[in-house]
PDB file of C-alpha atoms in Angstrom:
ATOM      1  CA  MET A   1     116.373 134.669  26.256  1.00  0.00           C
ATOM      2  CA  ASN A   2     114.017 131.820  27.172  1.00  0.00           C
ATOM      3  CA  LYS A   3     116.931 129.693  28.458  1.00  0.00           C
ATOM      4  CA  ILE A   4     118.417 132.525  30.528  1.00  0.00           C
ATOM      5  CA  VAL A   5     115.295 133.128  32.665  1.00  0.00           C
ATOM      6  CA  PRO A   6     114.894 129.486  33.876  1.00  0.00           C
ATOM      7  CA  THR A   7     118.625 129.358  34.639  1.00  0.00           C
ATOM      8  CA  LEU A   8     118.440 132.549  36.724  1.00  0.00           C
ATOM      9  CA  VAL A   9     115.342 131.277  38.555  1.00  0.00           C
ATOM     10  CA  ALA A  10     117.052 127.934  39.287  1.00  0.00           C
ATOM     11  CA  ALA A  11     120.190 129.713  40.528  1.00  0.00           C
ATOM     12  CA  GLY A  12     118.094 131.967  42.771  1.00  0.00           C
ATOM     13  CA  LEU A  13     116.222 129.020  44.270  1.00  0.00           C
ATOM     14  CA  LEU A  14     119.449 127.102  44.845  1.00  0.00           C
ATOM     15  CA  THR A  15     120.962 130.114  46.645  1.00  0.00           C
ATOM     16  CA  ALA A  16     117.828 130.522  48.763  1.00  0.00           C
ATOM     17  CA  PHE A  17     118.174 126.935  50.030  1.00  0.00           C
ATOM     18  CA  ILE A  18     121.957 126.812  50.465  1.00  0.00           C
ATOM     19  CA  ALA A  19     122.533 130.197  52.179  1.00  0.00           C
ATOM     20  CA  PRO A  20     120.462 129.472  55.342  1.00  0.00           C
ATOM     21  CA  ALA A  21     122.130 126.073  55.725  1.00  0.00           C
ATOM     22  CA  ALA A  22     125.570 127.695  55.467  1.00  0.00           C
ATOM     23  CA  ILE A  23     124.632 130.294  58.056  1.00  0.00           C
ATOM     24  CA  ALA A  24     123.259 127.645  60.439  1.00  0.00           C
ATOM     25  CA  ALA A  25     126.419 125.549  60.076  1.00  0.00           C
ATOM     26  CA  ALA A  26     128.800 128.462  60.701  1.00  0.00           C
ATOM     27  CA  PRO A  27     130.652 128.099  64.017  1.00  0.00           C
ATOM     28  CA  VAL A  28     129.830 130.542  66.804  1.00  0.00           C
ATOM     29  CA  ASP A  29     132.729 132.694  67.976  1.00  0.00           C
ATOM     30  CA  PRO A  30     133.363 131.689  71.634  1.00  0.00           C
ATOM     31  CA  ALA A  31     133.736 135.357  72.615  1.00  0.00           C
ATOM     32  CA  THR A  32     130.090 135.991  71.682  1.00  0.00           C
ATOM     33  CA  ARG A  33     128.734 133.119  73.744  1.00  0.00           C
ATOM     34  CA  ASP A  34     127.586 133.592  77.326  1.00  0.00           C
ATOM     35  CA  ALA A  35     130.464 131.500  78.688  1.00  0.00           C
ATOM     36  CA  HIS A  36     133.437 129.581  77.372  1.00  0.00           C
ATOM     37  CA  LEU A  37     135.361 128.405  80.441  1.00  0.00           C
ATOM     38  CA  THR A  38     137.880 125.845  81.597  1.00  0.00           C
ATOM     39  CA  LEU A  39     137.208 124.817  85.190  1.00  0.00           C
ATOM     40  CA  THR A  40     139.604 122.913  87.453  1.00  0.00           C
ATOM     41  CA  VAL A  41     139.326 121.282  90.862  1.00  0.00           C
ATOM     42  CA  ALA A  42     142.584 120.366  92.638  1.00  0.00           C
ATOM     43  CA  ARG A  43     142.386 118.189  95.743  1.00  0.00           C
ATOM     44  CA  THR A  44     145.431 117.732  97.960  1.00  0.00           C
ATOM     45  CA  GLN A  45     145.529 114.839 100.396  1.00  0.00           C
ATOM     46  CA  GLY A  46     148.914 114.435 102.083  1.00  0.00           C
ATOM     47  CA  GLU A  47     151.439 114.362  99.274  1.00  0.00           C
ATOM     48  CA  THR A  48     148.887 113.319  96.653  1.00  0.00           C
ATOM     49  CA  GLU A  49     147.142 115.840  94.437  1.00  0.00           C
ATOM     50  CA  SER A  50     144.360 115.043  91.997  1.00  0.00           C
ATOM     51  CA  ILE A  51     143.156 117.513  89.421  1.00  0.00           C
ATOM     52  CA  GLY A  52     139.864 117.454  87.538  1.00  0.00           C
ATOM     53  CA  ILE A  53     139.402 119.594  84.422  1.00  0.00           C
ATOM     54  CA  VAL A  54     136.226 120.267  82.466  1.00  0.00           C
ATOM     55  CA  HIS A  55     135.051 122.731  79.827  1.00  0.00           C
ATOM     56  CA  LEU A  56     131.828 124.664  80.327  1.00  0.00           C
ATOM     57  CA  ASP A  57     130.126 126.400  77.420  1.00  0.00           C
ATOM     58  CA  CYS A  58     126.928 128.349  78.014  1.00  0.00           C
ATOM     59  CA  PRO A  59     124.643 127.749  76.380  1.00  0.00           C
ATOM     60  CA  GLY A  60     125.879 124.229  76.063  1.00  0.00           C
ATOM     61  CA  ARG A  61     124.708 120.840  74.978  1.00  0.00           C
ATOM     62  CA  PRO A  62     124.050 118.244  77.687  1.00  0.00           C
ATOM     63  CA  GLY A  63     126.432 115.314  77.505  1.00  0.00           C
ATOM     64  CA  GLN A  64     129.393 117.355  76.300  1.00  0.00           C
ATOM     65  CA  GLY A  65     131.919 118.832  78.690  1.00  0.00           C
ATOM     66  CA  HIS A  66     130.460 119.651  82.093  1.00  0.00           C
ATOM     67  CA  PRO A  67     128.211 116.943  83.607  1.00  0.00           C
ATOM     68  CA  TYR A  68     125.724 119.560  84.929  1.00  0.00           C
ATOM     69  CA  THR A  69     125.832 122.084  82.077  1.00  0.00           C
ATOM     70  CA  ALA A  70     122.309 123.481  82.465  1.00  0.00           C
ATOM     71  CA  GLU A  71     122.577 123.920  86.242  1.00  0.00           C
ATOM     72  CA  ALA A  72     126.090 125.399  86.121  1.00  0.00           C
ATOM     73  CA  CYS A  73     125.090 127.848  83.364  1.00  0.00           C
ATOM     74  CA  ALA A  74     121.982 128.878  85.325  1.00  0.00           C
ATOM     75  CA  ASP A  75     124.111 129.546  88.426  1.00  0.00           C
ATOM     76  CA  LEU A  76     126.561 131.615  86.370  1.00  0.00           C
ATOM     77  CA  ARG A  77     123.695 133.669  84.915  1.00  0.00           C
ATOM     78  CA  THR A  78     122.309 134.249  88.427  1.00  0.00           C
ATOM     79  CA  ALA A  79     125.763 135.448  89.560  1.00  0.00           C
ATOM     80  CA  GLY A  80     126.262 137.616  86.463  1.00  0.00           C
ATOM     81  CA  GLY A  81     129.454 135.678  85.724  1.00  0.00           C
ATOM     82  CA  ASP A  82     130.957 136.612  89.118  1.00  0.00           C
ATOM     83  CA  PHE A  83     132.208 133.395  90.723  1.00  0.00           C
ATOM     84  CA  ASP A  84     132.282 135.081  94.145  1.00  0.00           C
ATOM     85  CA  ARG A  85     128.500 135.541  93.853  1.00  0.00           C
ATOM     86  CA  LEU A  86     127.529 131.975  92.870  1.00  0.00           C
ATOM     87  CA  PRO A  87     124.290 130.994  94.618  1.00  0.00           C
ATOM     88  CA  GLY A  88     125.792 127.732  95.905  1.00  0.00           C
ATOM     89  CA  THR A  89     123.564 125.254  97.685  1.00  0.00           C
ATOM     90  CA  ASP A  90     122.216 124.755 101.170  1.00  0.00           C
ATOM     91  CA  ARG A  91     122.944 120.991 101.144  1.00  0.00           C
ATOM     92  CA  ALA A  92     126.170 119.098 100.615  1.00  0.00           C
ATOM     93  CA  ILE A  93     127.500 115.590 101.072  1.00  0.00           C
ATOM     94  CA  CYS A  94     130.219 116.033 103.671  1.00  0.00           C
ATOM     95  CA  SER A  95     132.861 113.766 105.123  1.00  0.00           C
ATOM     96  CA  ASN A  96     135.351 114.239 107.930  1.00  0.00           C
ATOM     97  CA  ASP A  97     138.164 114.900 105.430  1.00  0.00           C
ATOM     98  CA  SER A  98     139.795 118.278 105.839  1.00  0.00           C
ATOM     99  CA  ALA A  99     141.838 118.356 102.660  1.00  0.00           C
ATOM    100  CA  PRO A 100     142.017 121.750 100.915  1.00  0.00           C
ATOM    101  CA  ILE A 101     140.309 122.113  97.519  1.00  0.00           C
ATOM    102  CA  THR A 102     141.453 124.741  95.004  1.00  0.00           C
ATOM    103  CA  VAL A 103     139.091 125.609  92.167  1.00  0.00           C
ATOM    104  CA  THR A 104     139.811 127.804  89.154  1.00  0.00           C
ATOM    105  CA  ALA A 105     137.890 129.258  86.228  1.00  0.00           C
ATOM    106  CA  HIS A 106     139.591 130.677  83.122  1.00  0.00           C
ATOM    107  CA  GLY A 107     138.058 131.810  79.859  1.00  0.00           C
ATOM    108  CA  THR A 108     135.355 134.304  78.939  1.00  0.00           C
ATOM    109  CA  TYR A 109     131.911 135.231  80.191  1.00  0.00           C
ATOM    110  CA  ARG A 110     129.873 137.416  77.810  1.00  0.00           C
ATOM    111  CA  GLY A 111     133.083 138.500  76.086  1.00  0.00           C
ATOM    112  CA  ARG A 112     134.774 139.468  79.366  1.00  0.00           C
ATOM    113  CA  ALA A 113     137.968 137.681  80.474  1.00  0.00           C
ATOM    114  CA  VAL A 114     137.633 135.445  83.536  1.00  0.00           C
ATOM    115  CA  HIS A 115     140.589 134.436  85.739  1.00  0.00           C
ATOM    116  CA  TRP A 116     139.317 133.260  89.129  1.00  0.00           C
ATOM    117  CA  GLU A 117     140.760 131.013  91.824  1.00  0.00           C
ATOM    118  CA  HIS A 118     139.681 130.112  95.341  1.00  0.00           C
ATOM    119  CA  THR A 119     140.851 127.578  97.923  1.00  0.00           C
ATOM    120  CA  TYR A 120     138.303 126.023 100.273  1.00  0.00           C
ATOM    121  CA  GLU A 121     139.257 124.264 103.504  1.00  0.00           C
ATOM    122  CA  THR A 122     137.077 121.233 102.687  1.00  0.00           C
ATOM    123  CA  ASP A 123     135.163 119.771  99.792  1.00  0.00           C
ATOM    124  CA  CYS A 124     131.984 120.355 101.807  1.00  0.00           C
ATOM    125  CA  GLU A 125     132.737 124.096 101.975  1.00  0.00           C
ATOM    126  CA  ARG A 126     133.345 124.095  98.199  1.00  0.00           C
ATOM    127  CA  GLN A 127     130.023 122.379  97.498  1.00  0.00           C
ATOM    128  CA  LEU A 128     128.064 124.803  99.679  1.00  0.00           C
ATOM    129  CA  ALA A 129     129.708 127.850  98.073  1.00  0.00           C
ATOM    130  CA  THR A 130     129.685 126.817  94.407  1.00  0.00           C
ATOM    131  CA  GLY A 131     126.809 124.353  93.979  1.00  0.00           C
ATOM    132  CA  LEU A 132     127.183 122.259  90.828  1.00  0.00           C
ATOM    133  CA  VAL A 133     129.570 124.578  88.974  1.00  0.00           C
ATOM    134  CA  PHE A 134     132.662 122.705  90.252  1.00  0.00           C
ATOM    135  CA  GLU A 135     130.953 119.324  90.650  1.00  0.00           C
ATOM    136  CA  PHE A 136     132.817 117.014  88.277  1.00  0.00           C
TER     137      PHE A 136
END
């Protein structure tokens, strides 16, 4: 009996230390996150098209995926996940180029499916309407 009690105590202590670590290391289901999105920006200039693609996870870690994760996530929260209601910005770096820009967002926001696309006449118009969300 004396050997059984220390063994049970040791097993209980080991479980108490391992269980929280296992829970902390468990991956988070993307559907339960605020946002798990793939964003694209397609620029057409004459016959040339360039496409930029980035992943945005909110909350996210800076340095992974979107270059302005914190700002883009804050704008999405402000808009309630509605890309038509993004706060945008009142300043943009504009040129005389008038090439159309098509932006898309696909994925989930708070467990809700997102499939959004919009074409802007210029990159300046895109910047003013979407702020840093499509700045990559």
